[in-house]
Amino acid sequence: MDFSLFYFADGSAGERSDGSVGERIGESGGGRYDLLLEGAKYADTHGFSAVWTPERHFHPFGGLYPNPSVTGAAVATVTERVAIRAGSVVAPLHHPLRIAEEWSVVDNLSGGRAGLSLASGWNAVDFALRPEGYAGRKTAVIDAVEQVRALWRGEPLAVTDGAGNPAEVRVFPPPVQPELPVWVTSAGGPETFRAAGTAGAGVLTHLLGQDFDQLAEKIARYRKALAERPGHDGWPGHVALMLHTYLGEDPEQVKATVREPFTAYLKSSFGLIARSAGSILSGFDPDKLRESDIDFLVRRSFDTYYGTSGLFGTVAQASAVVERARAAGVDELACLIDFGVAKDAVLSGLDHLNALREASSS
């Protein structure tokens, strides 16, 4: 089992009661990326496989990361070995040329360590950047996999220039890696797993809305599609599973440490997810939910995540989750560490996570 670090912080800004946005108490702008960079250094020197950063827009939840190629470039300058990945690039928001260009720069800065997962996007507000991309976002992802790969290999793309004339363009600078490692991000849809296999890509997923038994079925579908792909070269595929993570020596102390920040983190994401659900579920209006109802749902979510859908507690407790993931066919655990626990506590907890990594690979 590979282990990597995954970032999706709700730490860029806080919402005031009037809906405006302000700084979090005691947080200076210059320190917002300390955990990212210090964690990346730790991962680099302790045998972790990768560091992932996402693409998020216009909301405190994940708002530290509007462009993973920028944060990836920063990670490249402070590391030497660990892979640097996007988890994820929202493909319908960007021209494939721009994706390939930016990540070729990261590949050059890192000496050939770039990789990216492509996602369809789910929050309609994000598509303020490119409204026309929203309707066809599901199919655009697989198209982008092939287009970005071709550009990465140096193949030309036919375009129309600003004067309306046909032209062919290639990506510069040329990347270091001859082939770009690519994943497709799935929220759990079986068809996305199958499509990723058919495309010969990896899968990045999570346990929101699916359990390990359901995940195992989808991974089996993914590997079947991969094996049936024309020209299949025997590559078994790669499935990375995102899990919220914090480990320590005392299980009660761990739970006490994470309860308040993780509950606040879930509450921040609840509003965003509920509004997205409200846009597609007839009759559901998240704004009509009472605060007490939201708090109840968030508390239940905390119990679920803590008990079955995260890496929490001691190394021994987390080992059981690792084995369930392994049995389901997962190849890598992408450990999300920046959900609100104090930076120093998170960094000290990495020693326990590293112990779990070493035990799981022996």
GROMACS .gro file of C-alpha atoms in nm:
model
  362
    1MET     CA    1   0.000   0.000   0.000
    2ASP     CA    2   0.137   0.340  -0.100
    3PHE     CA    3   0.075   0.640   0.124
    4SER     CA    4   0.055   1.001   0.013
    5LEU     CA    5  -0.049   1.334   0.162
    6PHE     CA    6  -0.362   1.509   0.039
    7TYR     CA    7  -0.457   1.873   0.108
    8PHE     CA    8  -0.804   2.029   0.099
    9ALA     CA    9  -0.793   2.293   0.371
   10ASP     CA   10  -1.082   2.499   0.499
   11GLY     CA   11  -0.832   2.753   0.623
   12SER     CA   12  -0.810   3.036   0.374
   13ALA     CA   13  -1.078   3.260   0.524
   14GLY     CA   14  -1.368   3.264   0.764
   15GLU     CA   15  -1.723   3.374   0.702
   16ARG     CA   16  -1.860   3.640   0.936
   17SER     CA   17  -2.220   3.632   1.050
   18ASP     CA   18  -2.310   3.890   0.787
   19GLY     CA   19  -2.181   3.663   0.511
   20SER     CA   20  -1.867   3.864   0.439
   21VAL     CA   21  -1.525   3.703   0.445
   22GLY     CA   22  -1.247   3.780   0.690
   23GLU     CA   23  -0.920   3.642   0.819
   24ARG     CA   24  -0.924   3.351   1.060
   25ILE     CA   25  -0.824   3.458   1.410
   26GLY     CA   26  -0.450   3.443   1.464
   27GLU     CA   27  -0.373   3.347   1.107
   28SER     CA   28  -0.144   3.558   0.892
   29GLY     CA   29  -0.145   3.535   0.516
   30GLY     CA   30   0.221   3.441   0.512
   31GLY     CA   31   0.161   3.123   0.710
   32ARG     CA   32  -0.126   2.971   0.518
   33TYR     CA   33   0.093   2.731   0.323
   34ASP     CA   34   0.330   2.630   0.602
   35LEU     CA   35   0.154   2.297   0.660
   36LEU     CA   36   0.159   2.220   0.288
   37LEU     CA   37   0.531   2.286   0.254
   38GLU     CA   38   0.640   2.133   0.585
   39GLY     CA   39   0.424   1.827   0.524
   40ALA     CA   40   0.563   1.793   0.172
   41LYS     CA   41   0.918   1.800   0.308
   42TYR     CA   42   0.827   1.527   0.554
   43ALA     CA   43   0.666   1.314   0.283
   44ASP     CA   44   0.971   1.363   0.064
   45THR     CA   45   1.217   1.235   0.324
   46HIS     CA   46   1.006   0.955   0.474
   47GLY     CA   47   0.908   0.741   0.176
   48PHE     CA   48   0.561   0.874   0.099
   49SER     CA   49   0.464   0.841  -0.265
   50ALA     CA   50   0.305   1.179  -0.347
   51VAL     CA   51   0.162   1.513  -0.240
   52TRP     CA   52  -0.180   1.605  -0.384
   53THR     CA   53  -0.341   1.950  -0.396
   54PRO     CA   54  -0.690   2.025  -0.537
   55GLU     CA   55  -0.857   2.289  -0.749
   56ARG     CA   56  -1.124   2.486  -0.561
   57HIS     CA   57  -1.292   2.819  -0.628
   58PHE     CA   58  -1.500   3.087  -0.456
   59HIS     CA   59  -1.555   2.920  -0.117
   60PRO     CA   60  -1.357   2.882   0.209
   61PHE     CA   61  -1.388   2.502   0.185
   62GLY     CA   62  -1.074   2.409  -0.005
   63GLY     CA   63  -1.020   2.776  -0.086
   64LEU     CA   64  -0.644   2.770  -0.029
   65TYR     CA   65  -0.610   2.587  -0.358
   66PRO     CA   66  -0.752   2.764  -0.664
   67ASN     CA   67  -0.475   2.626  -0.887
   68PRO     CA   68  -0.292   2.300  -0.811
   69SER     CA   69  -0.019   2.371  -1.066
   70VAL     CA   70   0.083   2.677  -0.863
   71THR     CA   71   0.091   2.489  -0.533
   72GLY     CA   72   0.256   2.196  -0.712
   73ALA     CA   73   0.531   2.426  -0.837
   74ALA     CA   74   0.588   2.544  -0.479
   75VAL     CA   75   0.613   2.183  -0.358
   76ALA     CA   76   0.859   2.109  -0.638
   77THR     CA   77   1.102   2.368  -0.506
   78VAL     CA   78   1.121   2.217  -0.155
   79THR     CA   79   1.126   1.845  -0.243
   80GLU     CA   80   1.347   1.606  -0.437
   81ARG     CA   81   1.173   1.268  -0.461
   82VAL     CA   82   0.800   1.274  -0.388
   83ALA     CA   83   0.552   1.284  -0.677
   84ILE     CA   84   0.356   1.608  -0.719
   85ARG     CA   85  -0.006   1.561  -0.822
   86ALA     CA   86  -0.327   1.751  -0.881
   87GLY     CA   87  -0.620   1.610  -0.695
   88SER     CA   88  -0.783   1.736  -0.910
   89VAL     CA   89  -0.778   1.962  -1.216
   90VAL     CA   90  -1.139   2.043  -1.306
   91ALA     CA   91  -1.101   1.964  -1.675
   92PRO     CA   92  -1.411   2.144  -1.815
   93LEU     CA   93  -1.287   2.474  -1.671
   94HIS     CA   94  -0.970   2.474  -1.881
   95HIS     CA   95  -0.843   2.433  -2.233
   96PRO     CA   96  -0.634   2.113  -2.253
   97LEU     CA   97  -0.345   2.320  -2.388
   98ARG     CA   98  -0.339   2.523  -2.069
   99ILE     CA   99  -0.347   2.210  -1.852
  100ALA     CA  100  -0.059   2.052  -2.042
  101GLU     CA  101   0.146   2.376  -2.039
  102GLU     CA  102   0.113   2.439  -1.667
  103TRP     CA  103   0.188   2.084  -1.565
  104SER     CA  104   0.483   2.061  -1.802
  105VAL     CA  105   0.632   2.351  -1.605
  106VAL     CA  106   0.574   2.156  -1.282
  107ASP     CA  107   0.730   1.849  -1.444
  108ASN     CA  108   1.039   2.050  -1.535
  109LEU     CA  109   1.067   2.217  -1.194
  110SER     CA  110   1.041   1.880  -1.023
  111GLY     CA  111   1.265   1.684  -1.255
  112GLY     CA  112   0.983   1.464  -1.386
  113ARG     CA  113   0.754   1.412  -1.084
  114ALA     CA  114   0.424   1.563  -1.205
  115GLY     CA  115   0.094   1.378  -1.227
  116LEU     CA  116  -0.268   1.483  -1.232
  117SER     CA  117  -0.616   1.359  -1.174
  118LEU     CA  118  -0.885   1.513  -1.391
  119ALA     CA  119  -1.233   1.580  -1.253
  120SER     CA  120  -1.562   1.684  -1.407
  121GLY     CA  121  -1.645   1.939  -1.138
  122TRP     CA  122  -1.964   1.937  -0.931
  123ASN     CA  123  -2.028   2.286  -0.796
  124ALA     CA  124  -2.211   2.500  -1.051
  125VAL     CA  125  -2.069   2.823  -0.907
  126ASP     CA  126  -1.716   2.711  -1.001
  127PHE     CA  127  -1.826   2.728  -1.363
  128ALA     CA  128  -1.849   3.104  -1.343
  129LEU     CA  129  -1.500   3.071  -1.492
  130ARG     CA  130  -1.640   2.890  -1.796
  131PRO     CA  131  -2.020   2.854  -1.791
  132GLU     CA  132  -2.033   2.673  -2.124
  133GLY     CA  133  -1.837   2.383  -1.975
  134TYR     CA  134  -2.097   2.285  -1.718
  135ALA     CA  135  -2.354   2.094  -1.926
  136GLY     CA  136  -2.107   1.853  -2.088
  137ARG     CA  137  -1.868   1.824  -1.797
  138LYS     CA  138  -1.900   1.446  -1.753
  139THR     CA  139  -1.787   1.352  -2.102
  140ALA     CA  140  -1.532   1.634  -2.115
  141VAL     CA  141  -1.314   1.462  -1.857
  142ILE     CA  142  -1.233   1.152  -2.062
  143ASP     CA  143  -1.182   1.366  -2.371
  144ALA     CA  144  -0.936   1.577  -2.173
  145VAL     CA  145  -0.742   1.265  -2.065
  146GLU     CA  146  -0.665   1.181  -2.426
  147GLN     CA  147  -0.604   1.539  -2.534
  148VAL     CA  148  -0.364   1.624  -2.252
  149ARG     CA  149  -0.175   1.298  -2.298
  150ALA     CA  150  -0.130   1.366  -2.669
  151LEU     CA  151  -0.009   1.720  -2.605
  152TRP     CA  152   0.227   1.587  -2.338
  153ARG     CA  153   0.384   1.354  -2.594
  154GLY     CA  154   0.452   1.652  -2.820
  155GLU     CA  155   0.170   1.595  -3.067
  156PRO     CA  156   0.024   1.907  -3.232
  157LEU     CA  157  -0.329   2.032  -3.177
  158ALA     CA  158  -0.527   2.197  -3.454
  159VAL     CA  159  -0.666   2.533  -3.338
  160THR     CA  160  -0.810   2.855  -3.476
  161ASP     CA  161  -0.599   3.160  -3.400
  162GLY     CA  162  -0.713   3.506  -3.303
  163ALA     CA  163  -0.738   3.615  -3.665
  164GLY     CA  164  -0.967   3.322  -3.747
  165ASN     CA  165  -0.700   3.126  -3.930
  166PRO     CA  166  -0.625   2.755  -3.881
  167ALA     CA  167  -0.303   2.675  -3.696
  168GLU     CA  168  -0.123   2.392  -3.520
  169VAL     CA  169   0.035   2.437  -3.178
  170ARG     CA  170   0.248   2.227  -2.944
  171VAL     CA  171   0.316   2.257  -2.572
  172PHE     CA  172   0.625   2.433  -2.442
  173PRO     CA  173   0.835   2.371  -2.245
  174PRO     CA  174   0.858   2.002  -2.334
  175PRO     CA  175   0.793   1.789  -2.024
  176VAL     CA  176   1.057   1.567  -1.866
  177GLN     CA  177   0.842   1.252  -1.846
  178PRO     CA  178   0.757   1.098  -2.183
  179GLU     CA  179   0.415   0.995  -2.050
  180LEU     CA  180   0.201   1.186  -1.801
  181PRO     CA  181   0.063   0.986  -1.505
  182VAL     CA  182  -0.314   1.047  -1.516
  183TRP     CA  183  -0.606   0.961  -1.288
  184VAL     CA  184  -0.978   1.026  -1.323
  185THR     CA  185  -1.154   1.155  -1.012
  186SER     CA  186  -1.474   0.973  -0.920
  187ALA     CA  187  -1.727   1.058  -0.651
  188GLY     CA  188  -1.839   0.696  -0.668
  189GLY     CA  189  -2.022   0.664  -0.999
  190PRO     CA  190  -1.962   0.314  -1.143
  191GLU     CA  191  -1.956   0.449  -1.497
  192THR     CA  192  -1.665   0.680  -1.413
  193PHE     CA  193  -1.466   0.382  -1.284
  194ARG     CA  194  -1.536   0.194  -1.604
  195ALA     CA  195  -1.449   0.492  -1.822
  196ALA     CA  196  -1.120   0.541  -1.638
  197GLY     CA  197  -1.030   0.179  -1.707
  198THR     CA  198  -1.120   0.211  -2.073
  199ALA     CA  199  -0.901   0.522  -2.094
  200GLY     CA  200  -0.609   0.344  -1.929
  201ALA     CA  201  -0.601   0.595  -1.643
  202GLY     CA  202  -0.595   0.557  -1.267
  203VAL     CA  203  -0.882   0.643  -1.033
  204LEU     CA  204  -0.888   0.890  -0.743
  205THR     CA  205  -1.190   0.847  -0.516
  206HIS     CA  206  -1.321   0.881  -0.159
  207LEU     CA  207  -1.573   0.722   0.079
  208LEU     CA  208  -1.835   0.996   0.072
  209GLY     CA  209  -2.150   0.812  -0.036
  210GLN     CA  210  -1.988   0.468  -0.070
  211ASP     CA  211  -1.849   0.204   0.164
  212PHE     CA  212  -1.563  -0.041   0.115
  213ASP     CA  213  -1.787  -0.318  -0.019
  214GLN     CA  214  -1.934  -0.088  -0.283
  215LEU     CA  215  -1.590   0.046  -0.363
  216ALA     CA  216  -1.458  -0.307  -0.416
  217GLU     CA  217  -1.728  -0.372  -0.676
  218LYS     CA  218  -1.641  -0.053  -0.864
  219ILE     CA  219  -1.268  -0.126  -0.855
  220ALA     CA  220  -1.338  -0.472  -1.000
  221ARG     CA  221  -1.535  -0.304  -1.279
  222TYR     CA  222  -1.246  -0.062  -1.334
  223ARG     CA  223  -0.985  -0.338  -1.363
  224LYS     CA  224  -1.207  -0.540  -1.596
  225ALA     CA  225  -1.244  -0.241  -1.830
  226LEU     CA  226  -0.869  -0.181  -1.810
  227ALA     CA  227  -0.789  -0.540  -1.901
  228GLU     CA  228  -1.033  -0.533  -2.195
  229ARG     CA  229  -0.889  -0.212  -2.334
  230PRO     CA  230  -0.742  -0.251  -2.686
  231GLY     CA  231  -0.365  -0.254  -2.667
  232HIS     CA  232  -0.364  -0.326  -2.292
  233ASP     CA  233  -0.001  -0.363  -2.187
  234GLY     CA  234  -0.056  -0.547  -1.861
  235TRP     CA  235  -0.059  -0.241  -1.636
  236PRO     CA  236  -0.290  -0.332  -1.344
  237GLY     CA  237  -0.413   0.023  -1.291
  238HIS     CA  238  -0.393   0.239  -0.984
  239VAL     CA  239  -0.665   0.337  -0.737
  240ALA     CA  240  -0.595   0.612  -0.484
  241LEU     CA  241  -0.842   0.654  -0.196
  242MET     CA  242  -0.866   0.983  -0.009
  243LEU     CA  243  -0.909   0.945   0.369
  244HIS     CA  244  -0.914   1.213   0.639
  245THR     CA  245  -0.625   1.128   0.868
  246TYR     CA  246  -0.490   1.197   1.215
  247LEU     CA  247  -0.309   0.939   1.429
  248GLY     CA  248  -0.167   0.942   1.780
  249GLU     CA  249  -0.081   0.723   2.078
  250ASP     CA  250  -0.398   0.769   2.283
  251PRO     CA  251  -0.727   0.700   2.098
  252GLU     CA  252  -0.932   0.920   2.332
  253GLN     CA  253  -0.687   1.207   2.295
  254VAL     CA  254  -0.696   1.172   1.917
  255LYS     CA  255  -1.075   1.187   1.915
  256ALA     CA  256  -1.077   1.489   2.143
  257THR     CA  257  -0.819   1.663   1.924
  258VAL     CA  258  -1.005   1.616   1.598
  259ARG     CA  259  -1.367   1.647   1.710
  260GLU     CA  260  -1.407   2.025   1.709
  261PRO     CA  261  -1.197   2.112   1.400
  262PHE     CA  262  -1.327   1.821   1.195
  263THR     CA  263  -1.688   1.896   1.288
  264ALA     CA  264  -1.638   2.257   1.177
  265TYR     CA  265  -1.476   2.131   0.857
  266LEU     CA  266  -1.772   1.904   0.784
  267LYS     CA  267  -2.014   2.187   0.855
  268SER     CA  268  -1.836   2.413   0.607
  269SER     CA  269  -1.851   2.145   0.339
  270PHE     CA  270  -2.213   2.064   0.423
  271GLY     CA  271  -2.337   2.402   0.308
  272LEU     CA  272  -2.153   2.374  -0.021
  273ILE     CA  273  -2.259   2.016  -0.092
  274ALA     CA  274  -2.618   2.077   0.018
  275ARG     CA  275  -2.654   2.370  -0.220
  276SER     CA  276  -2.517   2.162  -0.506
  277ALA     CA  277  -2.762   1.885  -0.418
  278GLY     CA  278  -3.042   2.141  -0.402
  279SER     CA  279  -2.972   2.240  -0.760
  280ILE     CA  280  -3.055   1.888  -0.884
  281LEU     CA  281  -3.300   1.752  -0.625
  282SER     CA  282  -3.653   1.874  -0.675
  283GLY     CA  283  -3.804   2.025  -0.362
  284PHE     CA  284  -3.484   2.029  -0.157
  285ASP     CA  285  -3.392   2.373  -0.023
  286PRO     CA  286  -3.087   2.365   0.209
  287ASP     CA  287  -3.156   2.722   0.319
  288LYS     CA  288  -3.472   2.601   0.493
  289LEU     CA  289  -3.281   2.361   0.718
  290ARG     CA  290  -3.271   2.468   1.080
  291GLU     CA  291  -2.932   2.519   1.244
  292SER     CA  292  -3.015   2.241   1.490
  293ASP     CA  293  -3.086   2.004   1.199
  294ILE     CA  294  -2.755   2.089   1.036
  295ASP     CA  295  -2.569   2.038   1.363
  296PHE     CA  296  -2.736   1.699   1.407
  297LEU     CA  297  -2.640   1.588   1.055
  298VAL     CA  298  -2.284   1.708   1.101
  299ARG     CA  299  -2.249   1.522   1.432
  300ARG     CA  300  -2.372   1.204   1.266
  301SER     CA  301  -2.127   1.261   0.981
  302PHE     CA  302  -1.843   1.299   1.229
  303ASP     CA  303  -1.926   0.965   1.390
  304THR     CA  304  -1.943   0.794   1.051
  305TYR     CA  305  -1.617   0.941   0.925
  306TYR     CA  306  -1.434   0.879   1.249
  307GLY     CA  307  -1.550   0.523   1.285
  308THR     CA  308  -1.543   0.385   0.932
  309SER     CA  309  -1.431   0.636   0.670
  310GLY     CA  310  -1.104   0.782   0.790
  311LEU     CA  311  -0.764   0.700   0.936
  312PHE     CA  312  -0.816   0.806   1.296
  313GLY     CA  313  -0.696   0.680   1.633
  314THR     CA  314  -0.385   0.472   1.687
  315VAL     CA  315  -0.164   0.294   1.437
  316ALA     CA  316  -0.323  -0.036   1.541
  317GLN     CA  317  -0.675   0.099   1.485
  318ALA     CA  318  -0.583   0.247   1.148
  319SER     CA  319  -0.422  -0.079   1.036
  320ALA     CA  320  -0.766  -0.237   1.016
  321VAL     CA  321  -0.879   0.036   0.775
  322VAL     CA  322  -0.566  -0.016   0.565
  323GLU     CA  323  -0.645  -0.386   0.535
  324ARG     CA  324  -1.005  -0.315   0.434
  325ALA     CA  325  -0.877  -0.079   0.166
  326ARG     CA  326  -0.624  -0.336   0.047
  327ALA     CA  327  -0.892  -0.603   0.027
  328ALA     CA  328  -1.111  -0.370  -0.180
  329GLY     CA  329  -0.830  -0.326  -0.433
  330VAL     CA  330  -0.698   0.015  -0.331
  331ASP     CA  331  -0.333   0.081  -0.422
  332GLU     CA  332  -0.272   0.410  -0.240
  333LEU     CA  333  -0.415   0.593   0.059
  334ALA     CA  334  -0.417   0.969   0.000
  335CYS     CA  335  -0.418   1.098   0.357
  336LEU     CA  336  -0.602   1.429   0.394
  337ILE     CA  337  -0.432   1.599   0.690
  338ASP     CA  338  -0.534   1.967   0.679
  339PHE     CA  339  -0.891   1.975   0.811
  340GLY     CA  340  -0.833   2.217   1.097
  341VAL     CA  341  -0.611   2.047   1.356
  342ALA     CA  342  -0.328   2.278   1.465
  343LYS     CA  343  -0.025   2.267   1.236
  344ASP     CA  344   0.225   2.147   1.499
  345ALA     CA  345  -0.009   1.866   1.605
  346VAL     CA  346  -0.058   1.757   1.243
  347LEU     CA  347   0.315   1.753   1.178
  348SER     CA  348   0.392   1.556   1.494
  349GLY     CA  349   0.117   1.312   1.401
  350LEU     CA  350   0.296   1.235   1.075
  351ASP     CA  351   0.539   1.018   1.270
  352HIS     CA  352   0.249   0.788   1.361
  353LEU     CA  353   0.127   0.791   1.001
  354ASN     CA  354   0.476   0.700   0.885
  355ALA     CA  355   0.479   0.411   1.133
  356LEU     CA  356   0.153   0.292   0.979
  357ARG     CA  357   0.304   0.327   0.631
  358GLU     CA  358   0.608   0.122   0.728
  359ALA     CA  359   0.397  -0.146   0.896
  360SER     CA  360   0.167  -0.167   0.594
  361SER     CA  361   0.451  -0.216   0.350
  362SER     CA  362   0.637  -0.482   0.546
   0.00000   0.00000   0.00000
